[in-house]
Each structure stands twice: as structure tokens, then as C-alpha cells.
Short mmCIF file of C-alpha atoms and ligand atoms in Angstrom, two decimals:
data_model
loop_
_atom_site.label_atom_id
_atom_site.label_comp_id
_atom_site.label_asym_id
_atom_site.label_seq_id
_atom_site.Cartn_x
_atom_site.Cartn_y
_atom_site.Cartn_z
CA UNK A 1 123.36 77.95 142.18
CA UNK A 2 122.87 75.56 139.31
CA UNK A 3 120.69 72.80 140.68
CA UNK A 4 121.83 70.39 137.98
CA UNK A 5 125.21 70.04 139.67
CA UNK A 6 124.29 67.24 142.03
CA UNK A 7 126.42 64.42 140.73
CA UNK A 8 129.37 63.84 142.95
CA UNK A 9 132.90 63.71 141.68
CA UNK A 10 135.69 61.83 143.34
CA UNK A 11 139.35 62.68 143.67
CA UNK A 12 141.68 60.01 145.01
CA UNK A 13 144.56 60.82 147.35
CA UNK A 14 147.06 58.04 146.80
CA UNK A 15 149.46 57.43 149.65
CA UNK A 16 151.74 54.46 150.16
CA UNK A 17 149.98 53.08 153.23
CA UNK A 18 146.58 54.65 152.93
CA UNK A 19 144.46 55.92 150.07
CA UNK A 20 141.30 57.94 150.57
CA UNK A 21 138.58 59.65 148.60
CA UNK A 22 137.55 63.25 148.34
CA UNK A 23 133.91 63.58 147.28
CA UNK A 24 132.84 66.82 145.63
CA UNK A 25 129.25 67.68 144.87
CA UNK A 26 126.00 69.12 146.10
CA UNK A 27 123.57 67.87 148.72
CA UNK A 28 126.16 65.35 149.86
CA UNK A 29 125.27 66.02 153.49
CA UNK A 30 121.84 64.57 152.72
CA UNK A 31 123.50 61.19 152.36
CA UNK A 32 126.00 61.56 155.20
CA UNK A 33 124.80 58.38 156.89
CA UNK A 34 125.56 56.15 153.92
CA UNK A 35 128.83 57.97 153.20
CA UNK A 36 129.94 57.58 156.81
CA UNK A 37 128.88 53.95 156.88
CA UNK A 38 131.82 52.79 154.78
CA UNK A 39 134.28 54.52 157.09
CA UNK A 40 132.89 54.26 160.59
CA UNK A 41 132.86 50.66 161.73
CA UNK A 42 132.21 51.28 165.41
CA UNK A 43 129.03 52.77 166.79
CA UNK A 44 130.31 56.09 168.15
CA UNK A 45 130.71 59.33 166.24
CA UNK A 46 131.65 62.79 167.51
CA UNK A 47 130.79 65.69 165.22
CA UNK A 48 133.20 68.52 166.02
CA UNK A 49 131.58 71.64 164.57
CA UNK A 50 132.36 75.36 164.39
CA UNK A 51 129.68 77.36 166.23
CA UNK A 52 128.96 79.26 162.99
CA UNK A 53 127.82 76.07 161.23
CA UNK A 54 125.98 74.42 164.11
CA UNK A 55 122.85 75.63 162.43
CA UNK A 56 121.89 74.54 159.85
CA UNK A 57 124.71 72.11 158.88
CA UNK A 58 125.64 70.62 162.26
CA UNK A 59 122.06 69.98 163.27
CA UNK A 60 121.24 68.55 159.88
CA UNK A 61 124.16 66.12 160.16
CA UNK A 62 123.26 65.19 163.73
CA UNK A 63 119.66 64.43 162.75
CA UNK A 64 120.72 62.33 159.77
CA UNK A 65 123.24 60.29 161.75
CA UNK A 66 120.89 59.80 164.69
CA UNK A 67 118.45 58.08 162.35
CA UNK A 68 121.04 55.32 161.99
CA UNK A 69 122.47 53.01 164.63
CA UNK A 70 125.23 55.45 165.49
CA UNK A 71 125.61 56.91 168.93
CA UNK A 72 126.32 60.52 167.87
CA UNK A 73 127.34 63.59 169.84
CA UNK A 74 127.97 67.17 168.80
CA UNK A 75 130.99 69.07 170.18
CA UNK A 76 130.72 72.76 169.31
CA UNK A 77 133.83 74.93 169.31
CA UNK A 78 133.78 78.75 169.35
CA UNK A 79 134.48 80.30 165.93
CA UNK A 80 137.96 81.63 165.38
CA UNK A 81 141.64 80.76 165.52
CA UNK A 82 141.70 80.73 169.35
CA UNK A 83 139.91 77.38 169.28
CA UNK A 84 143.06 75.77 167.90
CA UNK A 85 144.39 75.74 171.48
CA UNK A 86 145.63 73.18 174.03
CA UNK A 87 142.65 74.10 176.23
CA UNK A 88 139.98 73.30 173.62
CA UNK A 89 141.89 70.18 172.57
CA UNK A 90 141.94 69.01 176.20
CA UNK A 91 138.16 69.52 176.49
CA UNK A 92 137.67 67.52 173.31
CA UNK A 93 139.91 64.66 174.51
CA UNK A 94 138.00 64.54 177.81
CA UNK A 95 134.68 64.51 175.97
CA UNK A 96 135.85 61.61 173.76
CA UNK A 97 136.96 59.72 176.86
CA UNK A 98 133.70 60.42 178.68
CA UNK A 99 131.72 59.23 175.66
CA UNK A 100 133.63 55.93 175.78
CA UNK A 101 135.37 56.32 172.44
CA UNK A 102 137.34 53.29 171.29
CA UNK A 103 139.72 52.68 168.37
CA UNK A 104 136.84 52.07 165.96
CA UNK A 105 134.96 55.26 166.90
CA UNK A 106 135.29 58.25 164.58
CA UNK A 107 135.34 62.04 164.50
CA UNK A 108 133.68 64.19 161.86
CA UNK A 109 135.22 67.66 161.49
CA UNK A 110 132.56 70.10 160.29
CA UNK A 111 133.94 73.60 159.77
CA UNK A 112 136.79 75.56 158.28
CA UNK A 113 140.52 75.03 158.67
CA UNK A 114 140.39 75.76 162.39
CA UNK A 115 137.94 72.94 163.04
CA UNK A 116 139.71 70.53 160.68
CA UNK A 117 143.14 71.14 162.23
CA UNK A 118 141.86 70.78 165.81
CA UNK A 119 139.55 67.80 165.24
CA UNK A 120 142.16 66.15 163.00
CA UNK A 121 144.79 66.44 165.73
CA UNK A 122 142.35 65.07 168.31
CA UNK A 123 141.80 62.11 165.95
CA UNK A 124 145.56 61.71 165.45
CA UNK A 125 146.29 61.66 169.16
CA UNK A 126 143.29 60.10 170.94
CA UNK A 127 144.06 56.41 171.61
CA UNK A 128 147.11 56.99 169.34
CA UNK A 129 144.87 57.56 166.37
CA UNK A 130 141.24 57.08 165.33
CA UNK A 131 139.49 57.65 162.01
CA UNK A 132 138.18 61.04 161.04
CA UNK A 133 136.16 62.52 158.20
CA UNK A 134 136.72 66.07 156.99
CA UNK A 135 133.64 68.04 156.01
CA UNK A 136 135.10 71.44 155.12
CA UNK A 137 132.72 74.40 155.20
CA UNK A 138 134.97 77.21 153.95
CA UNK A 139 136.43 77.55 150.47
CA UNK A 140 139.93 77.56 151.99
CA UNK A 141 139.29 74.34 153.89
CA UNK A 142 137.81 72.71 150.77
CA UNK A 143 140.75 73.45 148.50
CA UNK A 144 143.54 73.37 151.04
CA UNK A 145 143.41 72.42 154.70
CA UNK A 146 141.05 69.42 154.50
CA UNK A 147 143.35 67.67 152.04
CA UNK A 148 146.84 66.53 152.96
CA UNK A 149 146.64 65.35 156.54
CA UNK A 150 148.36 68.21 158.34
CA UNK A 151 146.67 68.64 161.71
CA UNK A 152 147.56 70.69 164.74
CA UNK A 153 147.03 73.48 167.21
CA UNK A 154 148.68 76.78 168.13
CA UNK A 155 150.71 77.63 171.22
CA UNK A 156 151.12 81.06 172.79
CA UNK A 157 154.62 81.00 171.25
CA UNK A 158 153.44 80.46 167.70
CA UNK A 159 150.99 79.04 165.17
CA UNK A 160 150.75 75.35 164.33
CA UNK A 161 153.64 74.45 166.63
CA UNK A 162 152.12 71.17 167.82
CA UNK A 163 150.58 68.70 165.43
CA UNK A 164 150.81 65.52 163.42
CA UNK A 165 150.45 64.21 159.92
CA UNK A 166 147.23 62.23 160.11
CA UNK A 167 145.21 61.58 156.99
CA UNK A 168 141.41 61.67 157.03
CA UNK A 169 139.58 58.53 155.93
CA UNK A 170 137.25 60.57 153.75
CA UNK A 171 136.76 64.20 152.72
CA UNK A 172 133.24 65.34 151.85
CA UNK A 173 133.06 68.64 149.97
CA UNK A 174 129.43 69.70 149.77
CA UNK A 175 129.43 72.99 147.87
CA UNK A 176 126.00 73.86 149.26
CA UNK A 177 127.54 74.69 152.64
CA UNK A 178 129.28 77.69 151.05
CA UNK A 179 125.84 79.27 150.82
CA UNK A 180 126.13 80.55 154.41
CA UNK A 181 129.76 81.66 154.14
CA UNK A 182 130.35 85.44 154.32
CA UNK A 183 132.03 87.04 151.26
CA UNK A 184 135.21 87.89 153.14
CA UNK A 185 135.76 84.23 153.97
CA UNK A 186 135.33 83.31 150.30
CA UNK A 187 138.08 85.59 149.09
CA UNK A 188 140.52 83.98 151.50
CA UNK A 189 140.08 80.65 149.71
CA UNK A 190 140.45 82.30 146.32
CA UNK A 191 144.07 83.18 147.10
CA UNK A 192 144.95 79.48 147.42
CA UNK A 193 143.08 78.71 144.18
CA UNK A 194 145.06 81.38 142.31
CA UNK A 195 148.18 79.85 143.88
CA UNK A 196 147.36 76.45 142.34
CA UNK A 197 147.08 78.11 138.94
CA UNK A 198 150.51 79.71 139.26
CA UNK A 199 152.33 76.67 140.63
CA UNK A 200 150.83 73.94 138.50
CA UNK A 201 148.00 74.73 136.11
CA UNK A 202 148.11 77.40 133.42
CA UNK A 203 144.59 76.39 132.30
CA UNK A 204 143.19 76.97 135.77
CA UNK A 205 144.91 80.36 135.81
CA UNK A 206 143.42 81.24 132.42
CA UNK A 207 139.96 80.08 133.54
CA UNK A 208 140.19 82.33 136.57
CA UNK A 209 141.29 85.23 134.38
CA UNK A 210 138.24 84.65 132.17
CA UNK A 211 135.65 83.92 134.83
CA UNK A 212 136.77 85.23 138.23
CA UNK A 213 133.68 87.38 138.70
CA UNK A 214 131.26 84.54 137.94
CA UNK A 215 132.52 82.11 140.57
CA UNK A 216 129.83 82.77 143.15
CA UNK A 217 127.11 84.03 140.86
CA UNK A 218 123.98 81.88 140.90
CA UNK A 219 123.75 79.81 137.73
CA UNK A 220 127.50 79.20 137.56
CA UNK A 221 127.65 76.35 140.05
CA UNK A 222 129.42 74.09 137.57
CA UNK A 223 132.24 76.59 137.27
CA UNK A 224 132.76 76.65 141.04
CA UNK A 225 132.59 72.85 141.20
CA UNK A 226 135.18 72.44 138.47
CA UNK A 227 137.54 74.98 140.01
CA UNK A 228 137.28 73.38 143.45
CA UNK A 229 137.83 69.96 141.86
CA UNK A 230 140.90 71.12 139.94
CA UNK A 231 142.37 72.74 143.07
CA UNK A 232 141.78 69.61 145.14
CA UNK A 233 143.35 67.48 142.40
CA UNK A 234 146.50 69.59 142.47
CA UNK A 235 146.74 69.47 146.26
CA UNK A 236 146.11 65.70 146.19
CA UNK A 237 148.74 65.20 143.51
CA UNK A 238 151.39 67.13 145.40
CA UNK A 239 150.56 65.51 148.74
CA UNK A 240 150.44 62.05 147.13
CA UNK A 241 153.96 62.59 145.80
CA UNK A 242 155.33 64.03 149.02
CA UNK A 243 153.22 63.33 152.11
CA UNK A 244 155.82 64.46 154.67
CA UNK A 245 157.04 67.61 152.96
CA UNK A 246 160.45 66.25 151.94
CA UNK A 247 160.48 67.99 148.57
CA UNK A 248 157.69 68.69 146.09
CA UNK A 249 155.19 69.75 148.77
CA UNK A 250 157.29 72.89 149.25
CA UNK A 251 155.79 74.33 146.05
CA UNK A 252 152.50 74.76 147.94
CA UNK A 253 154.38 77.40 149.89
CA UNK A 254 154.33 79.89 147.00
CA UNK A 255 153.42 83.27 148.52
CA UNK A 256 153.56 81.85 152.03
CA UNK A 257 157.09 82.80 153.13
CA UNK A 258 156.31 86.52 153.06
CA UNK A 259 152.59 85.85 153.63
CA UNK A 260 153.34 84.22 156.99
CA UNK A 261 155.71 87.11 157.81
CA UNK A 262 152.92 89.63 157.12
CA UNK A 263 150.44 87.62 159.21
CA UNK A 264 152.85 87.42 162.14
CA UNK A 265 153.97 91.06 161.88
CA UNK A 266 150.32 92.20 161.96
CA UNK A 267 149.56 89.81 164.86
CA UNK A 268 147.18 87.58 162.90
CA UNK A 269 144.39 90.09 163.39
CA UNK A 270 144.58 92.49 160.45
CA UNK A 271 144.48 90.09 157.50
CA UNK A 272 142.97 86.73 156.74
CA UNK A 273 145.42 84.01 155.74
CA UNK A 274 144.35 84.39 152.10
CA UNK A 275 144.90 88.14 152.10
CA UNK A 276 148.39 87.67 153.53
CA UNK A 277 149.15 84.95 150.97
CA UNK A 278 147.91 87.24 148.18
CA UNK A 279 150.40 89.92 149.24
CA UNK A 280 153.11 87.28 149.61
CA UNK A 281 152.41 86.01 146.08
CA UNK A 282 152.70 89.53 144.65
CA UNK A 283 156.05 89.99 146.40
CA UNK A 284 157.39 86.57 145.33
CA UNK A 285 156.24 87.26 141.79
CA UNK A 286 158.12 90.56 141.67
CA UNK A 287 161.22 88.90 143.18
CA UNK A 288 161.04 86.40 140.29
CA UNK A 289 160.83 89.23 137.74
CA UNK A 290 163.75 91.13 139.30
CA UNK A 291 165.86 87.97 139.64
CA UNK A 292 165.26 87.26 135.96
CA UNK A 293 166.32 84.32 133.81
CA UNK A 294 162.85 82.74 133.43
CA UNK A 295 159.70 83.23 131.41
CA UNK A 296 158.05 84.96 134.38
CA UNK A 297 158.38 88.58 133.29
CA UNK A 298 156.66 91.82 134.21
CA UNK A 299 153.84 90.77 131.88
CA UNK A 300 153.06 87.63 133.93
CA UNK A 301 153.49 89.66 137.10
CA UNK A 302 150.92 92.14 135.80
CA UNK A 303 148.48 89.31 135.04
CA UNK A 304 148.84 87.89 138.56
CA UNK A 305 148.39 91.28 140.23
CA UNK A 306 145.30 91.97 138.11
CA UNK A 307 143.75 88.61 138.98
CA UNK A 308 144.45 89.00 142.70
CA UNK A 309 142.83 92.44 142.60
CA UNK A 310 139.75 91.14 140.79
CA UNK A 311 139.40 88.42 143.42
CA UNK A 312 139.02 91.18 146.01
CA UNK A 313 142.40 90.49 147.57
CA UNK A 314 145.11 93.05 148.41
CA UNK A 315 147.82 93.52 145.76
CA UNK A 316 150.53 95.16 147.89
CA UNK A 317 151.81 94.76 151.43
CA UNK A 318 150.74 97.39 153.97
CA UNK A 319 152.67 100.67 153.76
CA UNK A 320 152.98 100.93 157.54
CA UNK A 321 154.79 97.62 157.92
CA UNK A 322 158.57 97.72 157.79
CA UNK A 323 160.28 95.75 155.04
CA UNK A 324 163.12 94.94 157.43
CA UNK A 325 160.75 93.54 160.03
CA UNK A 326 159.20 91.28 157.38
CA UNK A 327 162.57 90.01 156.21
CA UNK A 328 163.54 89.29 159.83
CA UNK A 329 160.29 87.32 160.21
CA UNK A 330 161.08 85.11 157.23
CA UNK A 331 163.89 83.51 159.28
CA UNK A 332 161.31 82.18 161.76
CA UNK A 333 159.54 80.23 159.03
CA UNK A 334 159.31 76.50 159.80
CA UNK A 335 160.63 75.85 156.30
CA UNK A 336 163.98 77.63 156.79
CA UNK A 337 166.79 75.12 156.22
CA UNK A 338 170.33 75.68 157.55
CA UNK A 339 169.69 79.39 157.94
CA UNK A 340 168.72 79.86 154.28
CA UNK A 341 165.28 81.24 153.45
CA UNK A 342 164.05 79.34 150.41
CA UNK A 343 161.59 80.99 148.07
CA UNK A 344 159.13 79.38 145.69
CA UNK A 345 159.28 81.54 142.56
CA UNK A 346 157.27 81.23 139.35
CA UNK A 347 159.21 80.49 136.16
CA UNK A 348 156.12 80.75 133.92
CA UNK A 349 152.37 80.47 134.48
CA UNK A 350 151.84 76.93 135.82
CA UNK A 351 155.40 76.29 136.94
CA UNK A 352 157.55 77.25 139.93
CA UNK A 353 161.00 76.51 141.29
CA UNK A 354 162.42 76.41 144.80
CA UNK A 355 165.43 78.72 145.01
CA UNK A 356 168.03 79.38 147.68
CA UNK A 357 169.76 82.41 146.20
CA UNK A 358 167.28 85.16 147.03
CA UNK A 359 169.17 87.63 149.21
CA UNK A 360 167.69 89.81 151.94
CA UNK A 361 168.65 92.83 149.82
CA UNK A 362 166.54 91.58 146.90
CA UNK A 363 163.55 91.03 149.17
CA UNK A 364 163.97 94.43 150.85
CA UNK A 365 164.17 96.19 147.48
CA UNK A 366 161.01 94.46 146.22
CA UNK A 367 159.05 95.11 149.41
CA UNK A 368 160.01 98.81 149.25
CA UNK A 369 159.12 98.95 145.58
CA UNK A 370 155.69 97.60 146.60
CA UNK A 371 155.32 100.39 149.14
CA UNK A 372 156.48 98.92 152.45
CA UNK A 373 158.13 101.29 154.93
N1 LIG B 401 146.09 71.73 157.71
C1 LIG B 401 146.44 72.42 156.65
O1 LIG B 401 147.04 71.91 155.70
C2 LIG B 401 146.08 73.86 156.60
C3 LIG B 401 146.22 74.58 155.40
C4 LIG B 401 145.81 75.90 155.36
C5 LIG B 401 145.28 76.50 156.50
N2 LIG B 401 145.17 75.78 157.65
C6 LIG B 401 144.59 76.39 158.86
O2 LIG B 401 143.25 76.71 158.56
C7 LIG B 401 142.83 77.79 159.38
C8 LIG B 401 142.10 78.79 158.52
O3 LIG B 401 141.01 78.15 157.94
P1 LIG B 401 139.70 78.93 157.48
O4 LIG B 401 140.09 80.08 156.63
O5 LIG B 401 138.75 77.94 156.96
O6 LIG B 401 139.23 79.61 158.84
P2 LIG B 401 138.11 79.24 159.91
O7 LIG B 401 138.02 77.81 160.16
O8 LIG B 401 138.39 80.12 161.09
O9 LIG B 401 136.76 79.74 159.20
C9 LIG B 401 136.64 81.10 158.85
C10 LIG B 401 135.37 81.73 159.42
O10 LIG B 401 134.23 81.25 158.71
C11 LIG B 401 133.24 80.75 159.61
N3 LIG B 401 132.57 79.68 158.86
C12 LIG B 401 133.13 78.51 158.45
N4 LIG B 401 132.30 77.87 157.61
C13 LIG B 401 131.18 78.63 157.50
C14 LIG B 401 129.97 78.50 156.77
N5 LIG B 401 129.78 77.48 155.93
N6 LIG B 401 129.04 79.45 156.94
C15 LIG B 401 129.28 80.52 157.76
N7 LIG B 401 130.40 80.71 158.42
C16 LIG B 401 131.34 79.78 158.31
C17 LIG B 401 134.02 80.35 160.85
O11 LIG B 401 133.21 80.43 161.98
C18 LIG B 401 135.12 81.40 160.89
O12 LIG B 401 134.65 82.57 161.52
C19 LIG B 401 144.08 78.33 160.04
O13 LIG B 401 144.11 77.91 161.38
C20 LIG B 401 145.21 77.69 159.27
O14 LIG B 401 146.38 77.49 160.06
C21 LIG B 401 145.55 74.49 157.72
ZN1 LIG B 402 147.84 78.84 152.75
#
């Protein structure tokens, strides 16, 4: 990576009652103690870390914070979605209580979306809310889950069924931590970055079309930094305008209606979230082309499919999954309103609309055209 990219950049998330900073840069974890100092006013800190990042990042953070006056503990959670459970949350609550946490204590979430969602919900609920800092360690968590304040856990009956909106006090995106991330986990985050290009930023989309292959190549660190920054800015902008998902925030759902259906239908084991979203974006894009009436034509569809493919993501839903089963799943989406499945469809590169007139027949036809059973 380009060692000249050390200067940190800051993106502001502006909310009516609470504004916070997102820092983006390199070697930021080296200065964690001074960064935390402005946020943590009490003396107790719990680092909640994914087992996969305990070494080197968790230990590094623990050492740095222990050199200060903080009373710091490390709570390691097993890697994987199953840690977003009532059982692990209960253990974390008990640990916070045993450590004597008070209202001015703080949690640091160090990990991917799983860690951020769990630790964020513990922060939202313990003593009716304490401060927390997000330190995302996956590309997906950097550009998506660490920004916006959605926290929560899964139940046996479904994903993300219990949670709260609870904004972090600070988000620290240290791009160096991506150095230990396996390739497969990188591609998952790329799907959300492509999504930002489609929904809001034609320049970002064009940059990705030009440079997709260079993103993780050593020597192109500035490119990665600028793409992460742009993605975070878009998420921050949308969340700042619509914290509680009353309107605009729905555009972030592009590719997610069918993406969630594919994830659920394949029991959350076959595809990463990003892979499912990639397939959902392809389907939504083709629905937009077939529905017509906008500047999103088969040419734009072709560009999106090509980019998704170059990112190493799947460009069509699985042939062994039934189109009807997927359509049935879309009615379980949390975003269904009055029995109508709403779709976010592109109208041109960089712009989308939320529509209510997509029929089951249109979706079935598109899914079959893409090869679904
Ligand atoms: N709150 C939100 O707004 C929001 C948005 C999108 C997704 N999510 C949630 O995020 C979760 C998915 O997040 P994710 O894709 O980051 O998954 P994840 O947290 O499970 O991380 C993916 C894998 O990478 C490993 N890992 C993480 N950082 C690493 C690093 N630096 N080096 C090596 N390995 C590392 C983890 O152990 C895990 O195996 C889902 O639970 C989803 O519901 C939440
Ligand atoms: Zn997503």
C-alpha cells in the first residue's frame, strides 16, 4: 500500500441531536488513545473484538489504551453471524456489569458488521445507553454498517429482528486493518460500493469502471482511500437526511429486496451478504430496463453487470433456486408497506427511484430470464 496515505480525512455525520465524526486514514490505531480521549470521559473501556482480529489489532489496541489511565478489558466474540445472538449479548451485558460500567464508560467495537451490530446494541441498551466507538475491520463495515447507527442481533426466527438506532460517538476507519482481510470478505464490501455509485454517484461508478482491478493492488492506496471516503460520504449524507428510515434512506436498499430473499432462501450459508446484494442489483437493474420509461436501458444494465463481474461478484441468481420462492420471500422484507413490495430501481447511473408498481409477474419474468428455476 502507498505509505504516503497517512493523513486522516474526516466525514461528518450531521444529525439533529448528535453529530459525529468518521475518521479515515492509515495507522489511526496507533493514536487510538488520543482519539478515544475526546469521547471517553469515564475511566472504563470494553473493547469488543472479533476473534479473527484479536491478533494483531485487538492486542495492539489493548496495549495502547492500557498505557493511558483507562481501565480496559477485551471481550472476544467468536467469528461469524451466530455471535449476533441473545446469548452472546447476555454474556456481554453481564461482563459490562461485572466490570462496573457506568454511564460514562464506553465500548469500542473492533470487527466487521457482526461485531459492530452486537457491540452497538449492547451500548444502546446497557444502562439505557452508553457511548461507543466503531472501528470497522471489514470493507463492508467501513462503507456500510459502521455508519448510520443501526444496531441489533438476530433471533432464531429471523435476522436483525431486535435492535435499536444508536449512533456511535466516533467511527475510526484505519485502512491498514484490511491487510489481514481475506479476499472473499473484500468482495462483499465491493457490492455496497458499487451500489453507492448506482444510487447516488455517477463519478464513483465511472471510477470503479476504470479502476476496479487496482483497488487492492499495492501502490494504489490513495484510490482505495478515496473510494471508501466517497462511499462513507454517501451513506452519511443519506443517514443525515433520514436517520430513522422514513424516506430517503430506502434508496440504500437498492439490490437488497431480492438480495435478502436470496440470502434467506439459501439459509444465509451459501452467499455472503455482498454476493446476494450483487445478484439482487442485477435483478433490480433488469426490472428497471423491462419496466422502461427511464434512462436506465440495457446499455446501463450491461455496464452494471460487467462491473459486478469484474469485482468478483456473481452476476445472476442461482439456477437451482425457484423464482417463485424468491418472490414469496420478498413479502417478508421488513420494508414491505401495506402488503406492497417496494423496489428501488435505477433511472440512470447515479439516480434511483422508489416504485410501488412492480408486479410479481414482472419479477418472476426477470428472475427466469436470469436463469432461476
Ligand atoms: N448496521 C447496519 O447498518 C448494517 C449494514 C450492513 C450489514 N450489517 C450486518 O453486518 C454483518 C456483516 O458484516 P461483515 O460482512 O463485516 O461480516 P463479519 O463481521 O462477519 O466479518 C466477515 C468475516 O471477516 C472476518 N474479519 C473481520 N475483519 C477482519 C480482518 N481485518 N482481518 C481478518 N479477518 C477479518 C470475521 O471474522 C468474519 O469471519 C451482518 O450481520 C449484517 O446484518 C449491518
Ligand atoms: Zn447491504
